[in-house]
Amino acid sequence: MKLHKLLFIFLSHCLLFLLLAVHCNANIRFSGLDLAEDNRLLFSAISSGGGSVNQSALFVAALPNRSFSMLSTFPEKMELIDGGRTIIVHNTFGSQQLPVSGGLPRSFPGFSAFTGTPGLRVESTSASPNGRWLLYVEPETHSRGTLMLLDGVSGRKIRVSVDVERPARYFPAIWGADSRGFLYAKEGRLYFYSVVTDAPPPDERYRIIGEGAIPSLYWDKGEVFYYLRSSTVYRVRSSELFARTLYSGFLDLGEVAGKIPFNFDPNFDRYWISPDGLSLILCKGGRNLFYYPLGIQSDTETDFASLPYIMAPRSGSRINVIWSSDGIATVLIGSASGTRNNSAVTGYTAAYRLFSRSSNAANRTFQTMETPPAFEAALSPDGSRIVFWTGEGLFLYDYRNWKLLSKPVSQPVYSCLWVKNDELIIGGGERIESIRLSGNAIAERKLICLSAASRYGFEAEITQSSSRRILAFSENNWYVTDGESPWTAVRNPLLKDTTLVSGRFRVYLEDRSGFFENVPMVRNVASVGTFSLFDSEIKPVNRNSGMPGVNGVPKVNPSIIHISGDTYVFNHGVRAVRQIALCFDIYDDSSGLSMVLDALGRFGIRATFFVNGEFIRRHPQAAKDLALSGHEIASMFYAPMDLSNARYRIDRTFIERGLARNEDEYYKTTGKELALLWHPPFYALSKEIADASAAVGYRTIGRDVDSRDWISSIDARRLGIDQLSAADIIDNVVDAVQGGSIIPIRLGLLEGGRADYLYNSLEVLLDALLQEGYEIVSVSSLLGRNR
């Protein structure tokens, strides 16, 4: 009984921080308060940002100690652990566990909260395949944290590594299939950690594998993992690695599996190894995909140009390879669809097929397949069938013949998992359920948990336990639970009347401005006192704002730009309003664009993009994608030239013609017009330039924050200035931001290179700014407040 009470209290703290930490532009709104005489409060929370769709969750709280339990969970993403007995559900309210047999959401045992500081983002988690261990990042700053390992049996927490970059597109660690250990990334290096012994691990410097990031690694379903560094692919047995207690040299453990003809860049590249370990498919820069056989050594003459290759028709923000055990590799390339700023955003999916084990040369080339119904897909364990899911339902295909077999579910499906060859777990908008197939049709459906509840309340009759059961209506059915047992269907339920008063408390909703749009308030009518069910104040990270320089002496934040009183350039908006703008500058390279558009879409943010004619001419499809994105597209002249260079004669005619030429290039390519906002390339500003642009209707845009992400490795050496990592840039930018700030972010590859790029960590920056209480808007929105 004591253990149960401790777990209940733990869940309350965990849920409190999960609710405070949801990352969304529209924040959270509570509704549907219903108070029972035993002081249990039912309520729902709605989040309209930070996920693929609007999400809600049903909760019950015990008011005397403000402890919470989650009763429904939205299946934005699911994964199986514990030998297929447990589901991990990820959504904008955090990560929860569900037994496959059915039950209510629960947190990982012993895990009370990601952080003791309210308002910070809930990080992604990574559970070991056997379900015992949980990895998470405990925040230290907006961009870094401590990688923590939690033992779900004992509740013991182990500090694995400090100063780990907080998750952006990838969680910074991956587990071995046998749960004996994991690999993790930090500051451009890879390390291993073993959990097979209780002995203290060796010092971190003796656990290093080599340079790289999480995309440098690929883990097979067995005990073998692959490590791609430079142009060499290594094959390593994890059991050999994790069994070591002292470092003896990584390369002594692994073997060279093959070569690729160029250097691998984990910032932009990914790869997939075939199930038989004899070949790989590599994605270079998000658009070019290559097939390579492994076993090719440096002294082997191979015509790489003759090997199979794909250039994707459009830059996809999402790329995946599905590879069956009999050698059928399917490449899926797609972009997200949805609505942004009330504008429809059209997504797409393309599919390509290659037979890696075929003796027929024609089959060992990429073939364009009929467009699948969705990007999201999962292959059955035996590789015979594949399912696709979308807002229109679930589609079952014959994998080898690429033929639609049936559409077993017609309601929206947000995630799906195969349990067996004839059993699936379906994450729908209202129910998470398991279905058993007979042939290609559903033979049996079983409820696991509710995804949402459109109506709910306490049962009118009191059961033998002297506590009212909880009723919820979902997908045309009523369900009941006592708050501990799984939801079960019930006919002709009788709800008690909704009430906001018990013998001890009275509850109501109070509107707020900030992270929560409103909060449940509780008044003690038996005594005195009123308190909020949630602390809605967003507390900043407690950190040193000074950054150490080369000599270790703190220096002024380099991202702060001191603005003069000149008004010919719009450098920032109204300081008293917590609105800021993100500006993405694209010079002559589209690298990172698809990932940025995807991240902005998931956060529901409208930004401003500045483009020039050179980019439009070199990347017409990327320009079209921007035009359809719903974002504000502005001008950066007709070519990326430095207007401060003395060789150019800058007069009014030159500026007018350059702006007009860029307008024409954009219209000719996209059929749309640029916004009448611009800034010169490299922000080479002057009053004369601004006056010339104003004469043709343009407003010149500056900035008051310099992210310094434009500094390449060559620039740093040539200019004698620090090149900051993306993590350090994020902390600097968040410290420098004020109300009305304009923050530029440079897209594309830099001549001279960088170890990492800020836009690859955009999710971390967005989350940090939102958790500081800023609303992110377009530049024109900031301008509108100044008029």
Short mmCIF file of C-alpha atoms in Angstrom, two decimals, residues 160-577:
data_model
loop_
_atom_site.label_atom_id
_atom_site.label_comp_id
_atom_site.label_asym_id
_atom_site.label_seq_id
_atom_site.Cartn_x
_atom_site.Cartn_y
_atom_site.Cartn_z
CA VAL A 160 26.17 9.01 -17.63
CA SER A 161 27.58 12.23 -19.08
CA VAL A 162 27.32 16.00 -18.65
CA ASP A 163 27.12 18.70 -21.34
CA VAL A 164 25.25 16.46 -23.76
CA GLU A 165 23.40 18.37 -26.48
CA ARG A 166 19.66 18.23 -25.89
CA PRO A 167 17.68 16.24 -28.47
CA ALA A 168 16.73 17.86 -31.77
CA ARG A 169 16.03 15.49 -34.67
CA TYR A 170 17.68 12.53 -32.93
CA PHE A 171 17.85 11.40 -29.35
CA PRO A 172 21.59 11.49 -28.45
CA ALA A 173 21.81 7.77 -27.63
CA ILE A 174 20.77 4.41 -29.09
CA TRP A 175 20.39 1.08 -27.32
CA GLY A 176 21.81 -2.25 -28.31
CA ALA A 177 19.21 -4.84 -29.27
CA ASP A 178 20.23 -7.02 -26.31
CA SER A 179 19.91 -4.13 -23.78
CA ARG A 180 23.49 -4.72 -22.58
CA GLY A 181 24.46 -1.12 -23.25
CA PHE A 182 24.09 1.90 -25.48
CA LEU A 183 26.06 4.33 -27.60
CA TYR A 184 25.76 8.09 -27.14
CA ALA A 185 26.95 11.28 -28.82
CA LYS A 186 28.42 14.43 -27.33
CA GLU A 187 30.22 17.40 -28.90
CA GLY A 188 31.03 15.59 -32.13
CA ARG A 189 32.22 12.35 -30.53
CA LEU A 190 30.70 8.93 -29.87
CA TYR A 191 30.96 6.90 -26.67
CA PHE A 192 29.77 3.55 -25.33
CA TYR A 193 28.27 2.67 -21.95
CA SER A 194 27.70 -0.82 -20.53
CA VAL A 195 24.91 -1.79 -18.10
CA VAL A 196 25.93 -5.43 -17.69
CA THR A 197 27.92 -4.79 -14.53
CA ASP A 198 27.35 -2.83 -11.33
CA ALA A 199 31.00 -1.78 -11.27
CA PRO A 200 31.67 1.91 -11.93
CA PRO A 201 32.33 2.48 -15.64
CA PRO A 202 35.71 3.64 -16.87
CA ASP A 203 36.28 7.36 -17.23
CA GLU A 204 34.49 8.79 -20.27
CA ARG A 205 37.72 9.47 -22.11
CA TYR A 206 38.37 5.71 -22.09
CA ARG A 207 34.93 4.94 -23.55
CA ILE A 208 35.26 6.95 -26.74
CA ILE A 209 34.55 5.25 -30.06
CA GLY A 210 35.50 8.09 -32.38
CA GLU A 211 34.23 11.20 -34.09
CA GLY A 212 30.66 11.44 -35.29
CA ALA A 213 27.03 11.81 -34.27
CA ILE A 214 24.04 9.49 -33.89
CA PRO A 215 23.50 9.27 -37.70
CA SER A 216 27.05 7.85 -37.90
CA LEU A 217 25.70 4.69 -36.24
CA TYR A 218 23.39 1.98 -37.50
CA TRP A 219 22.27 -0.82 -35.21
CA ASP A 220 21.23 -4.18 -36.59
CA LYS A 221 18.52 -6.20 -34.86
CA GLY A 222 21.22 -8.47 -33.52
CA GLU A 223 24.33 -7.64 -31.55
CA VAL A 224 26.17 -6.04 -34.50
CA PHE A 225 26.28 -2.30 -35.06
CA TYR A 226 27.90 -0.24 -37.82
CA TYR A 227 29.92 2.94 -37.53
CA LEU A 228 30.57 5.16 -40.55
CA ARG A 229 33.49 7.54 -40.17
CA SER A 230 34.87 9.53 -43.07
CA SER A 231 34.53 7.03 -45.94
CA THR A 232 35.00 3.80 -43.95
CA VAL A 233 32.23 1.55 -42.62
CA TYR A 234 33.14 -0.45 -39.49
CA ARG A 235 31.27 -3.52 -38.23
CA VAL A 236 31.39 -4.11 -34.44
CA ARG A 237 29.99 -6.78 -32.13
CA SER A 238 28.40 -4.92 -29.26
CA SER A 239 28.88 -7.79 -26.81
CA GLU A 240 32.62 -7.51 -27.32
CA LEU A 241 32.45 -3.77 -26.73
CA PHE A 242 30.13 -3.70 -23.70
CA ALA A 243 31.90 -6.55 -21.93
CA ARG A 244 35.08 -4.46 -21.67
CA THR A 245 35.78 -2.75 -18.38
CA LEU A 246 38.94 -1.09 -19.64
CA TYR A 247 39.45 0.61 -22.97
CA SER A 248 41.75 -1.21 -25.35
CA GLY A 249 41.17 0.68 -28.58
CA PHE A 250 37.95 0.72 -30.56
CA LEU A 251 39.52 -0.22 -33.85
CA ASP A 252 40.87 -3.40 -32.22
CA LEU A 253 37.26 -4.48 -31.68
CA GLY A 254 35.68 -3.61 -35.02
CA GLU A 255 36.42 -4.69 -38.57
CA VAL A 256 36.30 -2.74 -41.81
CA ALA A 257 33.07 -3.67 -43.59
CA GLY A 258 33.46 -1.46 -46.65
CA LYS A 259 34.08 1.93 -48.21
CA ILE A 260 32.00 4.71 -49.75
CA PRO A 261 33.42 7.07 -52.41
CA PHE A 262 33.05 10.28 -50.39
CA ASN A 263 33.17 11.45 -46.79
CA PHE A 264 30.10 10.94 -44.63
CA ASP A 265 28.73 14.08 -42.91
CA PRO A 266 26.45 13.20 -39.97
CA ASN A 267 24.96 16.71 -40.09
CA PHE A 268 23.15 15.89 -43.32
CA ASP A 269 23.73 12.26 -44.31
CA ARG A 270 22.10 8.97 -43.24
CA TYR A 271 22.53 5.33 -44.14
CA TRP A 272 20.77 1.97 -43.84
CA ILE A 273 22.42 -1.48 -43.79
CA SER A 274 20.76 -4.43 -45.50
CA PRO A 275 19.51 -7.24 -43.21
CA ASP A 276 22.23 -9.57 -44.51
CA GLY A 277 24.93 -6.94 -43.86
CA LEU A 278 26.22 -7.06 -47.43
CA SER A 279 25.17 -3.63 -48.72
CA LEU A 280 23.96 -0.19 -47.71
CA ILE A 281 21.82 2.65 -48.99
CA LEU A 282 23.23 6.08 -48.24
CA CYS A 283 21.36 9.38 -48.37
CA LYS A 284 23.68 12.28 -49.15
CA GLY A 285 22.45 15.75 -48.27
CA GLY A 286 18.80 14.76 -47.95
CA ARG A 287 18.21 14.29 -51.68
CA ASN A 288 20.80 12.02 -53.32
CA LEU A 289 20.56 8.30 -52.51
CA PHE A 290 23.16 5.70 -53.45
CA TYR A 291 23.32 1.93 -53.20
CA TYR A 292 26.72 0.41 -52.37
CA PRO A 293 27.82 -3.19 -51.79
CA LEU A 294 29.97 -3.60 -48.70
CA GLY A 295 33.29 -5.42 -48.72
CA ILE A 296 34.82 -2.94 -51.18
CA GLN A 297 38.33 -2.05 -50.00
CA SER A 298 40.41 0.99 -50.86
CA ASP A 299 42.59 -0.99 -53.28
CA THR A 300 39.59 -2.45 -55.16
CA GLU A 301 38.77 -0.97 -58.52
CA THR A 302 35.04 -0.24 -58.50
CA ASP A 303 33.02 1.92 -60.85
CA PHE A 304 30.88 3.65 -58.23
CA ALA A 305 29.23 5.76 -60.92
CA SER A 306 27.60 2.63 -62.35
CA LEU A 307 25.92 1.67 -59.06
CA PRO A 308 22.18 2.42 -58.45
CA TYR A 309 21.36 6.03 -57.65
CA ILE A 310 18.30 8.23 -56.99
CA MET A 311 17.94 11.99 -57.12
CA ALA A 312 14.70 12.70 -55.30
CA PRO A 313 12.32 14.85 -57.34
CA ARG A 314 11.94 17.19 -54.37
CA SER A 315 13.84 17.73 -51.16
CA GLY A 316 12.08 15.57 -48.62
CA SER A 317 12.08 16.40 -44.93
CA ARG A 318 11.50 12.70 -44.23
CA ILE A 319 13.42 9.80 -45.78
CA ASN A 320 13.22 6.16 -44.74
CA VAL A 321 14.37 2.81 -46.07
CA ILE A 322 12.37 -0.37 -45.49
CA TRP A 323 14.47 -3.45 -46.20
CA SER A 324 13.00 -6.95 -46.02
CA SER A 325 15.06 -10.02 -45.13
CA ASP A 326 14.82 -11.28 -48.72
CA GLY A 327 16.57 -8.15 -50.03
CA ILE A 328 13.67 -5.93 -51.17
CA ALA A 329 14.64 -2.35 -50.30
CA THR A 330 12.00 0.39 -50.55
CA VAL A 331 13.02 4.04 -50.24
CA LEU A 332 10.26 6.40 -49.08
CA ILE A 333 10.78 10.14 -49.52
CA GLY A 334 8.19 12.61 -48.33
CA SER A 335 7.28 15.91 -46.80
CA ALA A 336 4.63 16.69 -44.24
CA SER A 337 1.23 18.09 -45.12
CA GLY A 338 -1.10 20.12 -42.95
CA THR A 339 -2.19 23.66 -42.21
CA ARG A 340 0.06 26.57 -41.30
CA ASN A 341 -1.31 30.02 -40.54
CA ASN A 342 -4.68 28.99 -42.04
CA SER A 343 -2.95 28.05 -45.31
CA ALA A 344 -3.06 24.51 -46.68
CA VAL A 345 0.39 22.95 -46.98
CA THR A 346 0.57 20.09 -49.47
CA GLY A 347 2.79 17.12 -48.68
CA TYR A 348 4.01 14.39 -50.99
CA THR A 349 5.41 10.87 -50.88
CA ALA A 350 7.54 9.07 -53.46
CA ALA A 351 8.65 5.43 -53.42
CA TYR A 352 11.55 3.60 -55.11
CA ARG A 353 12.32 -0.12 -55.13
CA LEU A 354 15.56 -2.11 -55.41
CA PHE A 355 16.17 -5.88 -55.12
CA SER A 356 19.60 -6.08 -53.46
CA ARG A 357 19.86 -9.88 -53.64
CA SER A 358 18.61 -10.33 -57.18
CA SER A 359 20.90 -11.84 -59.82
CA ASN A 360 19.00 -9.86 -62.44
CA ALA A 361 20.88 -6.61 -63.11
CA ALA A 362 17.62 -4.84 -64.02
CA ASN A 363 16.25 -5.50 -60.52
CA ARG A 364 19.38 -4.08 -58.91
CA THR A 365 18.55 -0.57 -60.01
CA PHE A 366 16.11 1.80 -58.34
CA GLN A 367 12.66 1.57 -59.89
CA THR A 368 9.99 4.23 -59.38
CA MET A 369 6.96 2.70 -57.70
CA GLU A 370 3.33 3.74 -57.70
CA THR A 371 2.87 6.51 -55.15
CA PRO A 372 1.93 5.00 -51.78
CA PRO A 373 -0.99 6.45 -49.78
CA ALA A 374 1.32 7.84 -47.06
CA PHE A 375 4.91 8.16 -45.92
CA GLU A 376 4.38 6.46 -42.56
CA ALA A 377 4.76 2.70 -43.00
CA ALA A 378 5.67 -0.52 -41.19
CA LEU A 379 6.71 -3.90 -42.56
CA SER A 380 5.29 -7.12 -41.12
CA PRO A 381 7.77 -9.38 -39.26
CA ASP A 382 7.88 -11.86 -42.14
CA GLY A 383 8.25 -9.10 -44.74
CA SER A 384 5.20 -10.17 -46.75
CA ARG A 385 2.92 -7.20 -46.04
CA ILE A 386 3.31 -3.51 -45.32
CA VAL A 387 0.86 -1.03 -43.80
CA PHE A 388 0.61 2.69 -44.51
CA TRP A 389 -1.36 5.03 -42.30
CA THR A 390 -2.76 8.49 -42.74
CA GLY A 391 -5.72 10.68 -41.78
CA GLU A 392 -7.79 8.60 -44.18
CA GLY A 393 -7.13 5.29 -42.45
CA LEU A 394 -4.94 2.17 -42.64
CA PHE A 395 -3.86 0.64 -45.96
CA LEU A 396 -2.61 -2.97 -46.17
CA TYR A 397 -0.28 -3.78 -49.11
CA ASP A 398 1.37 -6.88 -50.54
CA TYR A 399 4.98 -5.78 -50.07
CA ARG A 400 6.67 -7.74 -52.87
CA ASN A 401 4.03 -6.98 -55.51
CA TRP A 402 3.28 -3.46 -54.21
CA LYS A 403 -0.45 -4.11 -54.42
CA LEU A 404 -3.24 -2.77 -52.21
CA LEU A 405 -4.90 -5.69 -50.42
CA SER A 406 -7.43 -3.91 -48.22
CA LYS A 407 -8.24 -0.84 -46.16
CA PRO A 408 -9.05 -2.41 -42.79
CA VAL A 409 -9.45 0.92 -40.95
CA SER A 410 -11.18 4.00 -42.37
CA GLN A 411 -10.73 6.35 -39.39
CA PRO A 412 -7.58 8.51 -38.99
CA VAL A 413 -4.53 6.53 -37.84
CA TYR A 414 -1.52 8.36 -36.34
CA SER A 415 0.81 5.44 -35.58
CA CYS A 416 0.91 1.69 -36.07
CA LEU A 417 3.00 -1.28 -34.91
CA TRP A 418 3.21 -4.92 -35.96
CA VAL A 419 3.12 -7.35 -33.03
CA LYS A 420 2.87 -10.54 -35.09
CA ASN A 421 2.33 -11.29 -38.76
CA ASP A 422 -1.42 -11.18 -38.17
CA GLU A 423 -1.59 -8.70 -35.27
CA LEU A 424 -1.25 -4.91 -35.27
CA ILE A 425 -1.51 -2.10 -32.74
CA ILE A 426 -3.40 0.86 -34.19
CA GLY A 427 -3.07 4.35 -32.71
CA GLY A 428 -6.20 6.23 -33.73
CA GLY A 429 -7.56 9.61 -32.78
CA GLU A 430 -9.94 8.16 -30.18
CA ARG A 431 -8.67 4.65 -29.39
CA ILE A 432 -5.46 2.67 -29.18
CA GLU A 433 -6.38 -0.90 -30.02
CA SER A 434 -4.96 -4.19 -31.17
CA ILE A 435 -6.43 -5.84 -34.24
CA ARG A 436 -6.05 -9.43 -35.40
CA LEU A 437 -6.18 -10.08 -39.11
CA SER A 438 -7.74 -13.05 -40.83
CA GLY A 439 -6.38 -12.86 -44.34
CA ASN A 440 -6.62 -9.17 -45.18
CA ALA A 441 -9.65 -8.37 -43.02
CA ILE A 442 -10.04 -7.64 -39.33
CA ALA A 443 -11.14 -10.69 -37.36
CA GLU A 444 -10.90 -9.22 -33.86
CA ARG A 445 -10.47 -5.78 -32.26
CA LYS A 446 -9.44 -5.17 -28.65
CA LEU A 447 -9.23 -1.85 -26.81
CA ILE A 448 -5.87 -1.05 -25.19
CA CYS A 449 -6.52 2.53 -24.06
CA LEU A 450 -8.44 5.65 -25.04
CA SER A 451 -6.64 8.29 -27.13
CA ALA A 452 -9.18 10.99 -26.28
CA ALA A 453 -12.61 11.46 -24.72
CA SER A 454 -15.22 13.81 -26.16
CA ARG A 455 -17.43 13.48 -23.04
CA TYR A 456 -16.67 12.25 -19.56
CA GLY A 457 -17.83 12.36 -15.96
CA PHE A 458 -18.29 10.42 -12.75
CA GLU A 459 -20.76 7.55 -12.61
CA ALA A 460 -23.98 8.34 -10.76
CA GLU A 461 -23.93 5.15 -8.71
CA ILE A 462 -21.27 4.58 -6.07
CA THR A 463 -19.69 1.13 -6.22
CA GLN A 464 -18.71 -1.11 -3.31
CA SER A 465 -15.33 0.65 -3.18
CA SER A 466 -17.23 3.81 -2.08
CA SER A 467 -15.65 5.75 -4.96
CA ARG A 468 -17.44 6.74 -8.11
CA ARG A 469 -16.11 5.20 -11.29
CA ILE A 470 -15.12 7.37 -14.24
CA LEU A 471 -17.03 7.28 -17.52
CA ALA A 472 -15.78 8.48 -20.91
CA PHE A 473 -17.33 8.60 -24.39
CA SER A 474 -15.03 7.84 -27.32
CA GLU A 475 -15.66 6.61 -30.87
CA ASN A 476 -19.43 6.18 -30.35
CA ASN A 477 -19.05 4.09 -27.20
CA TRP A 478 -19.02 4.62 -23.45
CA TYR A 479 -16.20 3.20 -21.33
CA VAL A 480 -15.64 2.95 -17.58
CA THR A 481 -12.62 2.72 -15.25
CA ASP A 482 -12.04 2.98 -11.52
CA GLY A 483 -8.85 4.96 -12.22
CA GLU A 484 -6.67 1.88 -11.84
CA SER A 485 -8.13 -0.78 -14.15
CA PRO A 486 -8.22 -0.67 -17.96
CA TRP A 487 -11.11 1.00 -19.77
CA THR A 488 -13.98 -1.40 -20.46
CA ALA A 489 -17.09 -0.87 -22.55
CA VAL A 490 -20.32 -0.13 -20.71
CA ARG A 491 -23.91 0.14 -21.91
CA ASN A 492 -26.47 2.69 -20.79
CA PRO A 493 -24.19 4.54 -18.38
CA LEU A 494 -25.64 6.99 -15.91
CA LEU A 495 -23.52 10.06 -15.20
CA LYS A 496 -23.90 12.14 -12.10
CA ASP A 497 -24.50 15.84 -12.63
CA THR A 498 -21.35 17.87 -13.13
CA THR A 499 -20.42 19.85 -10.06
CA LEU A 500 -17.63 22.23 -9.10
CA VAL A 501 -18.11 21.93 -5.33
CA SER A 502 -17.42 19.23 -2.75
CA GLY A 503 -17.62 19.38 1.02
CA ARG A 504 -14.05 20.65 1.14
CA PHE A 505 -13.21 22.40 -2.16
CA ARG A 506 -14.63 24.57 -4.91
CA VAL A 507 -12.96 24.64 -8.35
CA TYR A 508 -13.09 27.06 -11.27
CA LEU A 509 -11.05 28.15 -14.32
CA GLU A 510 -9.15 31.41 -14.34
CA ASP A 511 -7.92 32.92 -17.63
CA ARG A 512 -4.22 33.65 -17.85
CA SER A 513 -1.87 35.12 -20.41
CA GLY A 514 1.28 33.12 -20.86
CA PHE A 515 2.15 29.45 -21.06
CA PHE A 516 -1.32 28.38 -19.94
CA GLU A 517 -4.33 30.11 -21.48
CA ASN A 518 -6.18 29.30 -18.26
CA VAL A 519 -5.59 27.31 -15.07
CA PRO A 520 -7.83 25.31 -12.71
CA MET A 521 -8.14 27.11 -9.38
CA VAL A 522 -9.00 25.38 -6.09
CA ARG A 523 -10.61 27.15 -3.13
CA ASN A 524 -10.69 25.52 0.29
CA VAL A 525 -14.27 26.07 1.49
CA ALA A 526 -13.79 24.00 4.64
CA SER A 527 -11.04 26.32 5.83
CA VAL A 528 -9.30 29.19 3.99
CA GLY A 529 -6.99 29.55 1.01
CA THR A 530 -7.07 29.40 -2.78
CA PHE A 531 -4.37 27.87 -4.94
CA SER A 532 -3.71 27.15 -8.60
CA LEU A 533 -3.62 23.52 -9.62
CA PHE A 534 -0.56 24.39 -11.73
CA ASP A 535 2.19 26.91 -11.33
CA SER A 536 1.93 28.68 -14.70
CA GLU A 537 4.99 30.87 -14.23
CA ILE A 538 7.76 30.12 -16.71
CA LYS A 539 11.06 30.20 -14.86
CA PRO A 540 14.26 30.79 -16.85
CA VAL A 541 17.27 28.55 -16.58
CA ASN A 542 19.58 29.52 -13.74
CA ARG A 543 22.89 29.82 -15.54
CA ASN A 544 25.87 32.11 -15.96
CA SER A 545 25.10 34.52 -18.80
CA GLY A 546 28.77 35.17 -19.49
CA MET A 547 30.58 32.85 -21.90
CA PRO A 548 34.23 32.05 -21.36
CA GLY A 549 36.56 33.35 -24.03
CA VAL A 550 39.75 31.73 -25.29
CA ASN A 551 41.62 32.74 -22.13
CA GLY A 552 38.78 31.67 -19.83
CA VAL A 553 37.71 35.23 -18.95
CA PRO A 554 33.95 35.87 -19.18
CA LYS A 555 33.00 38.11 -22.08
CA VAL A 556 29.96 39.94 -23.31
CA ASN A 557 27.37 37.84 -25.12
CA PRO A 558 28.50 38.05 -28.78
CA SER A 559 24.94 37.64 -30.06
CA ILE A 560 23.80 41.00 -28.69
CA ILE A 561 23.76 43.81 -31.29
CA HIS A 562 23.59 47.30 -29.84
CA ILE A 563 21.11 49.25 -31.94
CA SER A 564 21.51 52.95 -32.65
CA GLY A 565 18.62 55.38 -32.82
CA ASP A 566 18.53 55.34 -36.63
CA THR A 567 15.06 54.54 -37.97
CA TYR A 568 15.78 53.90 -41.63
CA VAL A 569 16.14 50.18 -40.86
CA PHE A 570 13.60 48.09 -38.93
CA ASN A 571 15.85 46.31 -36.41
CA HIS A 572 13.25 45.19 -33.89
CA GLY A 573 9.62 45.47 -32.90
CA VAL A 574 7.92 46.74 -29.76
CA ARG A 575 9.98 45.82 -26.71
CA ALA A 576 6.99 45.68 -24.37
CA VAL A 577 5.38 42.82 -26.31
#
